[in-house]
Amino acid sequence: MADPRIHHLSVLGLLILGLIFAISGAEASPPQGRILGGEDVEQGEYPWSASIRYNKAHVCSGCIISQTRILTAAHCVSDVGVTPVSISDLAVRVGTINQYAGGIIVNVRSVVIHPSYGNFLHDLAILEVDPLTFSDRIAAIDLPSTEVEGSGETETETEDVDAELPNGTPVYVAGWGEQSDGTVAYKQQKSNFNTLSRSLCEWQAGYGYESVVCLSRAENEGICRGDAGAAVIDDQKVLRGVTSFNFGPCGSKYPDVATRISYYLTWIEANSQ
């Protein structure tokens, strides 16, 4: 599904996109992927999902973490760098699998972009919205706990991020991204990924940062425009990542990339009061 936000990126943002294509060794071309198989989501199956809307059009996905806070990718709501677009241009639809209808549309009160965001690293933003009323179709996703290795306490994070999501861990994503034929899906789609270890992601894409989760999938599948900001969940329905970007054209041979949530728990908590 075409992402209208692409047309509102700054010149710097476009240069960054070009750099990503260069890193991947793939030329930019029209999207050929879809969100990992494009299986329809049932109503209430992913109740934490949100459609982030810019000038009344869907641009990205998001995930509800509380009655007043939604996480999404920073580049979805960035004007220039860490300066967000005007909140008067933003809204969020929740409580429906249809990006065009149903559920409710809520106002955005404020946007906080991670202060280190740049070049698609630390690609995370928190939207404060009008209070949501939770139901079977609107609910918060569980955040991960960060245990001290071997202690069972939740004070500091482990240094080995691959211990959190070992290579090959099944994870799941649902969003409203562009489909393989370039059309816009009105109904939310879901699919499966497997995580890649840092070393394998570095080998395959030169992107082995501990602040991200790399996602493997078959070629001609994967996240595409409109999927950024979607929740990456594990078998326990715990939020492990927020989708960020794909290298080159959608569905390329390179892994997709998500922002690792456990890396940012302190920042998320500090900006969710």
Short mmCIF file of C-alpha atoms in Angstrom, two decimals:
data_model
loop_
_atom_site.label_atom_id
_atom_site.label_comp_id
_atom_site.label_asym_id
_atom_site.label_seq_id
_atom_site.Cartn_x
_atom_site.Cartn_y
_atom_site.Cartn_z
CA MET A 1 0.00 0.00 0.00
CA ALA A 2 1.45 3.35 -0.97
CA ASP A 3 2.62 5.43 1.95
CA PRO A 4 1.69 9.13 1.52
CA ARG A 5 4.33 10.06 4.11
CA ILE A 6 7.01 9.26 1.54
CA HIS A 7 5.95 12.40 -0.28
CA HIS A 8 6.38 14.48 2.87
CA LEU A 9 9.91 13.34 3.75
CA SER A 10 12.53 16.05 3.85
CA VAL A 11 15.38 16.12 1.36
CA LEU A 12 17.55 14.70 4.13
CA GLY A 13 15.11 11.83 4.57
CA LEU A 14 15.27 11.02 0.88
CA LEU A 15 19.05 11.03 1.01
CA ILE A 16 18.90 8.61 3.92
CA LEU A 17 16.64 6.29 1.95
CA GLY A 18 19.11 6.37 -0.92
CA LEU A 19 21.91 5.48 1.47
CA ILE A 20 19.98 2.45 2.70
CA PHE A 21 19.47 1.25 -0.86
CA ALA A 22 23.18 1.67 -1.48
CA ILE A 23 24.08 -0.30 1.65
CA SER A 24 21.91 -3.17 0.50
CA GLY A 25 23.37 -3.18 -2.99
CA ALA A 26 19.86 -3.13 -4.41
CA GLU A 27 18.43 -0.47 -6.66
CA ALA A 28 15.26 1.32 -5.67
CA SER A 29 12.24 0.04 -7.55
CA PRO A 30 8.48 -0.22 -7.10
CA PRO A 31 7.50 -2.44 -4.15
CA GLN A 32 7.11 -6.11 -5.02
CA GLY A 33 6.53 -7.53 -1.51
CA ARG A 34 3.68 -7.94 0.86
CA ILE A 35 3.46 -8.45 4.58
CA LEU A 36 4.67 -12.00 4.74
CA GLY A 37 1.97 -13.91 2.98
CA GLY A 38 -0.83 -11.39 3.34
CA GLU A 39 -3.19 -13.46 5.49
CA ASP A 40 -6.25 -11.58 6.70
CA VAL A 41 -6.43 -10.63 10.38
CA GLU A 42 -9.61 -11.46 12.30
CA GLN A 43 -11.39 -8.75 14.29
CA GLY A 44 -9.85 -8.53 17.76
CA GLU A 45 -6.89 -10.75 16.89
CA TYR A 46 -4.35 -7.90 17.18
CA PRO A 47 -6.24 -5.42 19.41
CA TRP A 48 -3.09 -3.37 20.08
CA SER A 49 -2.81 -2.41 16.41
CA ALA A 50 -3.22 1.21 15.33
CA SER A 51 -3.35 2.97 11.98
CA ILE A 52 -1.25 6.15 12.13
CA ARG A 53 -2.87 8.76 9.91
CA TYR A 54 -1.30 11.88 8.38
CA ASN A 55 -3.68 14.33 6.73
CA LYS A 56 -6.43 11.70 7.13
CA ALA A 57 -4.56 8.98 5.22
CA HIS A 58 -2.91 5.84 6.61
CA VAL A 59 0.87 6.20 6.57
CA CYS A 60 2.17 3.74 9.14
CA SER A 61 1.15 1.22 11.73
CA GLY A 62 1.46 1.56 15.48
CA CYS A 63 1.00 -0.45 18.67
CA ILE A 64 -0.95 0.50 21.78
CA ILE A 65 1.06 0.20 25.03
CA SER A 66 -1.35 2.00 27.38
CA GLN A 67 -4.63 3.89 27.33
CA THR A 68 -2.80 7.07 26.30
CA ARG A 69 0.39 5.91 24.56
CA ILE A 70 1.09 4.37 21.15
CA LEU A 71 4.49 3.35 19.78
CA THR A 72 5.41 3.77 16.14
CA ALA A 73 8.48 4.28 13.99
CA ALA A 74 10.08 7.72 14.34
CA HIS A 75 10.37 8.26 10.60
CA CYS A 76 6.57 8.01 10.32
CA VAL A 77 6.05 11.18 12.36
CA SER A 78 9.32 13.05 11.75
CA ASP A 79 9.34 16.36 9.93
CA VAL A 80 13.08 16.94 10.17
CA GLY A 81 15.20 14.76 12.45
CA VAL A 82 13.73 14.63 15.94
CA THR A 83 11.27 17.43 15.18
CA PRO A 84 7.83 15.87 14.66
CA VAL A 85 5.21 16.89 12.15
CA SER A 86 2.40 19.07 13.44
CA ILE A 87 0.11 17.10 15.74
CA SER A 88 -2.86 18.79 14.07
CA ASP A 89 -2.03 16.72 10.96
CA LEU A 90 -1.99 13.43 12.88
CA ALA A 91 -4.70 11.07 14.09
CA VAL A 92 -4.91 7.38 14.99
CA ARG A 93 -7.55 4.80 14.12
CA VAL A 94 -7.91 1.88 16.55
CA GLY A 95 -10.34 -0.95 17.16
CA THR A 96 -10.73 -2.18 13.58
CA ILE A 97 -8.93 -4.27 10.97
CA ASN A 98 -10.25 -1.95 8.24
CA GLN A 99 -7.96 1.02 7.70
CA TYR A 100 -10.80 2.98 6.08
CA ALA A 101 -13.70 2.36 8.45
CA GLY A 102 -14.82 1.10 11.83
CA GLY A 103 -13.27 1.47 15.24
CA ILE A 104 -12.61 5.02 16.40
CA ILE A 105 -10.29 7.83 15.37
CA VAL A 106 -8.54 9.57 18.25
CA ASN A 107 -6.57 12.80 18.40
CA VAL A 108 -2.83 12.94 18.98
CA ARG A 109 -1.86 15.20 21.89
CA SER A 110 1.91 15.04 21.61
CA VAL A 111 4.76 13.24 19.84
CA VAL A 112 8.12 12.33 21.36
CA ILE A 113 10.81 11.06 18.99
CA HIS A 114 13.80 9.26 20.45
CA PRO A 115 16.53 11.89 20.87
CA SER A 116 19.16 9.74 19.11
CA TYR A 117 17.00 9.01 16.06
CA GLY A 118 18.83 9.32 12.74
CA ASN A 119 19.63 7.22 9.67
CA PHE A 120 16.85 4.84 10.75
CA LEU A 121 18.66 3.94 13.97
CA HIS A 122 16.67 4.48 17.19
CA ASP A 123 13.62 4.60 14.93
CA LEU A 124 11.05 4.93 17.69
CA ALA A 125 8.43 7.49 18.69
CA ILE A 126 5.74 7.70 21.34
CA LEU A 127 2.37 9.26 20.55
CA GLU A 128 0.22 10.54 23.39
CA VAL A 129 -3.43 10.21 22.39
CA ASP A 130 -6.83 10.94 23.90
CA PRO A 131 -7.56 8.21 26.49
CA LEU A 132 -8.72 4.93 24.97
CA THR A 133 -11.47 2.73 26.36
CA PHE A 134 -10.18 -0.83 26.26
CA SER A 135 -12.37 -3.62 24.91
CA ASP A 136 -11.99 -6.90 23.04
CA ARG A 137 -10.90 -4.85 20.00
CA ILE A 138 -8.75 -2.21 21.74
CA ALA A 139 -6.07 -3.34 24.17
CA ALA A 140 -2.44 -2.77 25.13
CA ILE A 141 0.35 -5.11 24.11
CA ASP A 142 2.59 -6.42 26.90
CA LEU A 143 6.09 -4.95 27.05
CA PRO A 144 9.06 -7.25 27.73
CA SER A 145 10.56 -7.49 31.18
CA THR A 146 14.31 -6.97 31.33
CA GLU A 147 15.73 -9.53 33.68
CA VAL A 148 19.20 -9.53 35.19
CA GLU A 149 20.68 -12.73 33.81
CA GLY A 150 20.27 -15.56 36.33
CA SER A 151 18.71 -13.38 39.06
CA GLY A 152 15.04 -13.18 38.09
CA GLU A 153 15.08 -9.45 38.93
CA THR A 154 13.99 -6.73 36.52
CA GLU A 155 16.54 -3.97 37.11
CA THR A 156 19.04 -3.98 34.26
CA GLU A 157 19.15 -5.60 30.88
CA THR A 158 21.35 -8.48 29.80
CA GLU A 159 24.29 -7.67 27.58
CA ASP A 160 23.66 -10.54 25.15
CA VAL A 161 20.68 -9.42 23.07
CA ASP A 162 20.68 -12.72 21.17
CA ALA A 163 19.78 -14.44 24.45
CA GLU A 164 16.48 -12.56 24.38
CA LEU A 165 15.51 -13.67 20.87
CA PRO A 166 17.81 -16.50 19.74
CA ASN A 167 18.37 -16.93 16.03
CA GLY A 168 15.32 -18.47 14.39
CA THR A 169 12.78 -17.39 17.02
CA PRO A 170 9.29 -17.22 15.46
CA VAL A 171 7.75 -13.75 15.60
CA TYR A 172 4.63 -12.25 14.05
CA VAL A 173 3.67 -8.95 12.44
CA ALA A 174 0.34 -7.46 11.34
CA GLY A 175 -0.01 -4.24 9.37
CA TRP A 176 -1.59 -2.42 6.46
CA GLY A 177 1.43 -2.42 4.17
CA GLU A 178 1.51 -2.30 0.40
CA GLN A 179 0.80 -5.63 -1.31
CA SER A 180 2.71 -7.52 -3.97
CA ASP A 181 0.70 -5.95 -6.81
CA GLY A 182 1.22 -2.43 -5.42
CA THR A 183 -2.38 -2.03 -4.30
CA VAL A 184 -3.59 -0.88 -0.91
CA ALA A 185 -5.11 -3.54 1.33
CA TYR A 186 -8.07 -2.21 3.27
CA LYS A 187 -7.94 -5.20 5.66
CA GLN A 188 -5.04 -5.71 8.05
CA GLN A 189 -2.65 -8.50 7.02
CA LYS A 190 -0.52 -10.77 9.21
CA SER A 191 2.43 -13.06 8.65
CA ASN A 192 5.31 -14.90 10.27
CA PHE A 193 9.01 -14.07 10.52
CA ASN A 194 12.05 -15.62 12.14
CA THR A 195 14.65 -13.58 13.98
CA LEU A 196 18.23 -13.34 12.80
CA SER A 197 21.14 -13.18 15.21
CA ARG A 198 23.28 -10.06 15.23
CA SER A 199 26.15 -11.87 13.52
CA LEU A 200 23.94 -13.23 10.74
CA CYS A 201 22.28 -9.86 10.21
CA GLU A 202 25.71 -8.25 10.00
CA TRP A 203 26.78 -10.87 7.46
CA GLN A 204 23.63 -10.64 5.34
CA ALA A 205 22.97 -6.91 5.49
CA GLY A 206 25.78 -5.20 7.38
CA TYR A 207 23.33 -4.22 10.09
CA GLY A 208 24.18 -6.12 13.28
CA TYR A 209 23.22 -3.42 15.81
CA GLU A 210 22.11 -4.51 19.28
CA SER A 211 19.31 -1.91 19.19
CA VAL A 212 17.50 -3.67 16.32
CA VAL A 213 15.91 -7.03 15.58
CA CYS A 214 16.49 -8.41 12.09
CA LEU A 215 13.70 -10.47 10.56
CA SER A 216 14.17 -13.20 7.98
CA ARG A 217 11.55 -14.36 5.49
CA ALA A 218 11.23 -15.69 1.96
CA GLU A 219 12.00 -13.43 -0.98
CA ASN A 220 9.04 -11.52 -2.43
CA GLU A 221 7.51 -11.31 1.02
CA GLY A 222 8.08 -9.00 3.97
CA ILE A 223 7.18 -5.57 5.27
CA CYS A 224 6.43 -2.77 2.83
CA ARG A 225 5.21 0.84 2.78
CA GLY A 226 2.56 1.32 5.44
CA ASP A 227 3.85 -1.49 7.69
CA ALA A 228 6.45 0.59 9.56
CA GLY A 229 5.59 0.97 13.25
CA ALA A 230 3.78 -2.38 13.51
CA ALA A 231 4.26 -4.62 16.52
CA VAL A 232 6.65 -7.57 16.31
CA ILE A 233 5.34 -10.09 18.84
CA ASP A 234 6.48 -13.49 20.07
CA ASP A 235 4.50 -16.62 20.92
CA GLN A 236 3.61 -15.12 24.31
CA LYS A 237 2.21 -12.00 22.63
CA VAL A 238 4.95 -9.82 24.10
CA LEU A 239 6.13 -6.79 22.13
CA ARG A 240 9.66 -7.52 20.94
CA GLY A 241 10.05 -4.95 18.18
CA VAL A 242 8.51 -2.17 16.13
CA THR A 243 9.01 -2.57 12.39
CA SER A 244 11.34 0.02 10.92
CA PHE A 245 12.43 -0.49 7.30
CA ASN A 246 13.34 -2.90 4.50
CA PHE A 247 16.47 -2.82 2.38
CA GLY A 248 15.88 -1.87 -1.23
CA PRO A 249 12.61 -2.93 -2.84
CA CYS A 250 10.04 -4.68 -0.67
CA GLY A 251 10.59 -8.43 -0.64
CA SER A 252 14.30 -8.25 -1.48
CA LYS A 253 16.74 -10.96 -0.41
CA TYR A 254 17.81 -8.88 2.58
CA PRO A 255 16.24 -9.14 6.05
CA ASP A 256 13.71 -6.63 7.28
CA VAL A 257 14.58 -4.53 10.32
CA ALA A 258 12.68 -3.69 13.50
CA THR A 259 13.58 -1.56 16.50
CA ARG A 260 14.28 -3.75 19.56
CA ILE A 261 11.90 -2.75 22.37
CA SER A 262 13.89 -4.17 25.30
CA TYR A 263 16.72 -1.78 24.39
CA TYR A 264 14.44 1.22 24.99
CA LEU A 265 12.37 0.22 28.03
CA THR A 266 13.82 2.93 30.28
CA TRP A 267 13.15 5.62 27.67
CA ILE A 268 9.64 4.32 26.99
CA GLU A 269 8.80 4.33 30.70
CA ALA A 270 10.22 7.82 31.21
CA ASN A 271 8.07 9.20 28.39
CA SER A 272 4.87 7.37 29.22
CA GLN A 273 3.98 9.05 32.50
#
